[in-house]
PDB file of C-alpha atoms in Angstrom:
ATOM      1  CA  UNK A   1      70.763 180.179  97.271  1.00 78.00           C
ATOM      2  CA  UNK A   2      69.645 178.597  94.267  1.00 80.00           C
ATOM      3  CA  UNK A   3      72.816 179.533  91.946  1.00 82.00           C
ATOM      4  CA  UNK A   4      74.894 177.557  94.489  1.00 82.00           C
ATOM      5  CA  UNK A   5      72.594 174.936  95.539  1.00 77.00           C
ATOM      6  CA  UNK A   6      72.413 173.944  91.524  1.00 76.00           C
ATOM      7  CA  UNK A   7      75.966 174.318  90.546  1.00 78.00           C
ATOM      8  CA  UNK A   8      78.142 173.909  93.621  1.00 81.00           C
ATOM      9  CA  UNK A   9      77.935 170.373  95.508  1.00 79.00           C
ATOM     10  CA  UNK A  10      79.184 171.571  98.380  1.00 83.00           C
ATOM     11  CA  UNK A  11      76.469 173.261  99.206  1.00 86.00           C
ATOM     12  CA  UNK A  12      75.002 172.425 102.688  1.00 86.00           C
ATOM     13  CA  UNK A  13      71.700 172.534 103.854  1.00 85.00           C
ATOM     14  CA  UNK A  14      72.389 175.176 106.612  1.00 87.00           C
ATOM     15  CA  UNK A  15      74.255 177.189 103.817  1.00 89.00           C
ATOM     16  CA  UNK A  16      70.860 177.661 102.174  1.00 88.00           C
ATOM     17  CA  UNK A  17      68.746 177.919 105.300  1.00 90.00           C
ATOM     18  CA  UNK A  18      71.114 180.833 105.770  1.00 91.00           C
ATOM     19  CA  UNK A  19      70.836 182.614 103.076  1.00 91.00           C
ATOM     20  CA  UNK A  20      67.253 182.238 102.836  1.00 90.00           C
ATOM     21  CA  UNK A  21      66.460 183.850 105.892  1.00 93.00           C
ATOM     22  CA  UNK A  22      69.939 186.012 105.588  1.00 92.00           C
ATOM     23  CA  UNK A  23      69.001 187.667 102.324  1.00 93.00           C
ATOM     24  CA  UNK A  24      65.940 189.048 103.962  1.00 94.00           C
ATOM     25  CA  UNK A  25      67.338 190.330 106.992  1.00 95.00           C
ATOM     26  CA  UNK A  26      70.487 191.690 105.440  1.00 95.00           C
ATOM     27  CA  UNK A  27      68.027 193.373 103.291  1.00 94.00           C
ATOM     28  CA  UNK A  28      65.903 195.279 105.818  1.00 94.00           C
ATOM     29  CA  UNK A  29      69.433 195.839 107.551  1.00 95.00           C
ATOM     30  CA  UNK A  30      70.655 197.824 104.784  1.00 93.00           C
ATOM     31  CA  UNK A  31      67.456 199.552 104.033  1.00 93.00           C
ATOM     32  CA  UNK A  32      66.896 200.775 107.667  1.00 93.00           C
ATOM     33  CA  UNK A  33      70.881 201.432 107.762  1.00 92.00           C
ATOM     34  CA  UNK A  34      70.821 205.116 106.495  1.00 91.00           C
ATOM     35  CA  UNK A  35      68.520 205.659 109.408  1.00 89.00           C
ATOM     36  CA  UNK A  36      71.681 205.104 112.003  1.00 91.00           C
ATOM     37  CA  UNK A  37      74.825 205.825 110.077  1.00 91.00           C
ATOM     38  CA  UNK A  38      75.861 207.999 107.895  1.00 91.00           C
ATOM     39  CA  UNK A  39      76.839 206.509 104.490  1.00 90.00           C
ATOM     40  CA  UNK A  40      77.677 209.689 102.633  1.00 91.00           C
ATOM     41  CA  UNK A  41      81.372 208.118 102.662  1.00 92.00           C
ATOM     42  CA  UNK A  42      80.042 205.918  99.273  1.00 90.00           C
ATOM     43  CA  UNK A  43      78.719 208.532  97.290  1.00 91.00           C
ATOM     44  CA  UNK A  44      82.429 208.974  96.051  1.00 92.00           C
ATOM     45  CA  UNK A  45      81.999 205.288  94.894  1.00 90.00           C
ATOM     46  CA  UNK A  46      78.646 205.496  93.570  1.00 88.00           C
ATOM     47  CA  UNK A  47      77.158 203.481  96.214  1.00 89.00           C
ATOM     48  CA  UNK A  48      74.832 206.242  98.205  1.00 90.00           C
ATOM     49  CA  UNK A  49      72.957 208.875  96.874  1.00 91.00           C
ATOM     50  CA  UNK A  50      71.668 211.478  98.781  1.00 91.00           C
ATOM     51  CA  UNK A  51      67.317 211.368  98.894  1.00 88.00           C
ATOM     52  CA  UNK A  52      65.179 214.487  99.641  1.00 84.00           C
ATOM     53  CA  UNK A  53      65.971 214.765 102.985  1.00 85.00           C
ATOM     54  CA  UNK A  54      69.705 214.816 102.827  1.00 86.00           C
ATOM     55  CA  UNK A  55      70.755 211.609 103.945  1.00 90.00           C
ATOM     56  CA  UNK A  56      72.102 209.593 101.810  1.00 93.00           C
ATOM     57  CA  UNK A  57      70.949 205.739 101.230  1.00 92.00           C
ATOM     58  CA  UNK A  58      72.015 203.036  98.574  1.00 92.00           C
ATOM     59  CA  UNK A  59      69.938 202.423  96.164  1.00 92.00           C
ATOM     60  CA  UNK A  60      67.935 199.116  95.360  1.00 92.00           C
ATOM     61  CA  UNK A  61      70.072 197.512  92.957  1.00 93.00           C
ATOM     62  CA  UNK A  62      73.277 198.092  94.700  1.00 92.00           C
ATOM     63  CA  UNK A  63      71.873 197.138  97.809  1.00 93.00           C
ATOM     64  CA  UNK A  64      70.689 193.563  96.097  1.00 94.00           C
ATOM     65  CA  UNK A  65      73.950 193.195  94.658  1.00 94.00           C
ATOM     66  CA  UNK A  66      75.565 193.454  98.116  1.00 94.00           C
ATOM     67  CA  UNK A  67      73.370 191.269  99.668  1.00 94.00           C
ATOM     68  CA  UNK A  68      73.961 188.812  96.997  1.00 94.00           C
ATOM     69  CA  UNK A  69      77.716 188.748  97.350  1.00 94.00           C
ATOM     70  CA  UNK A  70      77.421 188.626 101.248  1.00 94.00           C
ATOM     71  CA  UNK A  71      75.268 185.990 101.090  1.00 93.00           C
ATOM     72  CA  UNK A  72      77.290 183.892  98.477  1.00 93.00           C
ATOM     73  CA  UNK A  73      80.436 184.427 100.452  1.00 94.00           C
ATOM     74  CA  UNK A  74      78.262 183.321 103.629  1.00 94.00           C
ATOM     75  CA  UNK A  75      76.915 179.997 102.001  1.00 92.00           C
ATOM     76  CA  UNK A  76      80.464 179.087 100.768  1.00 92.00           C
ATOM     77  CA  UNK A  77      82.080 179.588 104.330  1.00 94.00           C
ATOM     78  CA  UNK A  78      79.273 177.792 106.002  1.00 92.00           C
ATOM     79  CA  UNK A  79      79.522 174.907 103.253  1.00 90.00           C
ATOM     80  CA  UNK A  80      82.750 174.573 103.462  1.00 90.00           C
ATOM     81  CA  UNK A  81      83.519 174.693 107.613  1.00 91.00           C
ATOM     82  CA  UNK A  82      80.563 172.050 107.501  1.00 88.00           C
ATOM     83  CA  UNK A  83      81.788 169.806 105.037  1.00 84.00           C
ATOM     84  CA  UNK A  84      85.415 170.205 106.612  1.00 86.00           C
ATOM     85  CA  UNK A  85      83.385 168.668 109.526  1.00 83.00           C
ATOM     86  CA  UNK A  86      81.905 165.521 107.682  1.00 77.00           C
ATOM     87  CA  UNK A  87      78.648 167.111 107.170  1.00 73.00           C
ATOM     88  CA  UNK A  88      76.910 165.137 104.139  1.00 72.00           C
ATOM     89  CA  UNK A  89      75.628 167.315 101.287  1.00 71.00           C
ATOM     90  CA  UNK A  90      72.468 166.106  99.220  1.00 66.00           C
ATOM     91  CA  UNK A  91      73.667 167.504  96.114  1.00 61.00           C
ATOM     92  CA  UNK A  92      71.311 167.699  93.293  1.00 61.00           C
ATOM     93  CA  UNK A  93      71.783 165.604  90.702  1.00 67.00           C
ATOM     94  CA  UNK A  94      71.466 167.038  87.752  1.00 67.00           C
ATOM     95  CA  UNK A  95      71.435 165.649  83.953  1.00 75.00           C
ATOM     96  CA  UNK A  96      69.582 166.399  80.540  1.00 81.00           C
ATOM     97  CA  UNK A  97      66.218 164.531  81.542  1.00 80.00           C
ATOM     98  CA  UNK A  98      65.654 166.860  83.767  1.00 76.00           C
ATOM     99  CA  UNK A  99      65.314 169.321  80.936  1.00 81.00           C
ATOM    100  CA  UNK A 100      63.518 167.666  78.085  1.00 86.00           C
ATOM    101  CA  UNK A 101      59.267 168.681  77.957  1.00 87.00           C
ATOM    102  CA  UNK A 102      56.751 166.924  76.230  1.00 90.00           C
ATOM    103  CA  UNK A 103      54.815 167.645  73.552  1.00 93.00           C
ATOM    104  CA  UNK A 104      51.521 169.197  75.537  1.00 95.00           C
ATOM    105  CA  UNK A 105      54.520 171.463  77.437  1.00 93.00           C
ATOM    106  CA  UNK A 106      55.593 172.483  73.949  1.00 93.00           C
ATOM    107  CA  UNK A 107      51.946 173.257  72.622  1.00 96.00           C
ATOM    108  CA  UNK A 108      51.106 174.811  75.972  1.00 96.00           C
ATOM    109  CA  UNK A 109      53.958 177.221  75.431  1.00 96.00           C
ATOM    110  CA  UNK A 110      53.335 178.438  71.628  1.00 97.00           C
ATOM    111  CA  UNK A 111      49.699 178.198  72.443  1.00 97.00           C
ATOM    112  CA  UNK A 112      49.895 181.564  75.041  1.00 98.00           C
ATOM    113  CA  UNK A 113      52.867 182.900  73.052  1.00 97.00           C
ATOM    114  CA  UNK A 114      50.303 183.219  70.639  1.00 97.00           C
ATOM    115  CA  UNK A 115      47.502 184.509  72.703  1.00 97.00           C
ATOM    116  CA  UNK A 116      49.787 187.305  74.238  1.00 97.00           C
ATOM    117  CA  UNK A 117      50.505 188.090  70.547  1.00 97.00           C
ATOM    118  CA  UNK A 118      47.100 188.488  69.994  1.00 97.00           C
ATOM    119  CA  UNK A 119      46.237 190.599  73.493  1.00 97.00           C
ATOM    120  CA  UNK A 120      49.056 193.044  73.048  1.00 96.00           C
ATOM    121  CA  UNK A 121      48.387 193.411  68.957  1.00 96.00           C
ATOM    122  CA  UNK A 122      44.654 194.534  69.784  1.00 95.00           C
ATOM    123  CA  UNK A 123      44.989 196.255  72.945  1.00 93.00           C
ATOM    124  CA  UNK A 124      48.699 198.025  72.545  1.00 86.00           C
TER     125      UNK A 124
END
């Protein structure tokens, strides 16, 4: 949501509403899948291992990184029918203000750089 919604301007607001609530439930889908299918047809790929019990399930990163791309592909359909449409995009403008901190941000930042120093030095 927030790779596209930065870098794309395209991006609709329905694209993101989808993939916020999308990600989630594609998620718990593909968590809870092992429980109803058999997936042992990945192992070959390296997608499903098989847990205690002998059913196999895909692991957490691979199951993030297929939600991600399902979700991407999602939001760039959705943007793109939309747009196709007429649907207006409120693109985020983005330019190097938006980056540059003050000086209390930059003392902040070395000031608990140095205080985590100090914490992990005495207590590691």
């Amino acid at each position: 949501m927030f790779i596209l919604g930065f870098f794309w301007k395209k991006t609709t607001s329905t694209a993101t509403l989808f993939a916020t609530t999308g990600s989630f439930l594609l998620s718990v889908l593909l968590k809870l899948l092992p429980n109803f299918a058999n997936l042992s047809f990945l192992a070959p790929f390296g997608f499903a291992v098989p847990n205690a019990a002998g059913i196999y399930e895909i692991p957490f990163l691979d199951r993030m990184g297929f939600v991600f791309l399902i979700c991407v592909a999602m939001m760039m359909l959705i943007s793109l029918v939309e747009t196709s449409r007429g649907v207006k995009t409120n693109g985020l403008e983005v330019d190097q203000s938006m980056f540059k901190t003050t000086r209390g941000v930059a003392i902040g930042a070395i000031t608990i750089m140095v205080l985590l120093t100090v914490l992990y030095t005495v207590y590691w």
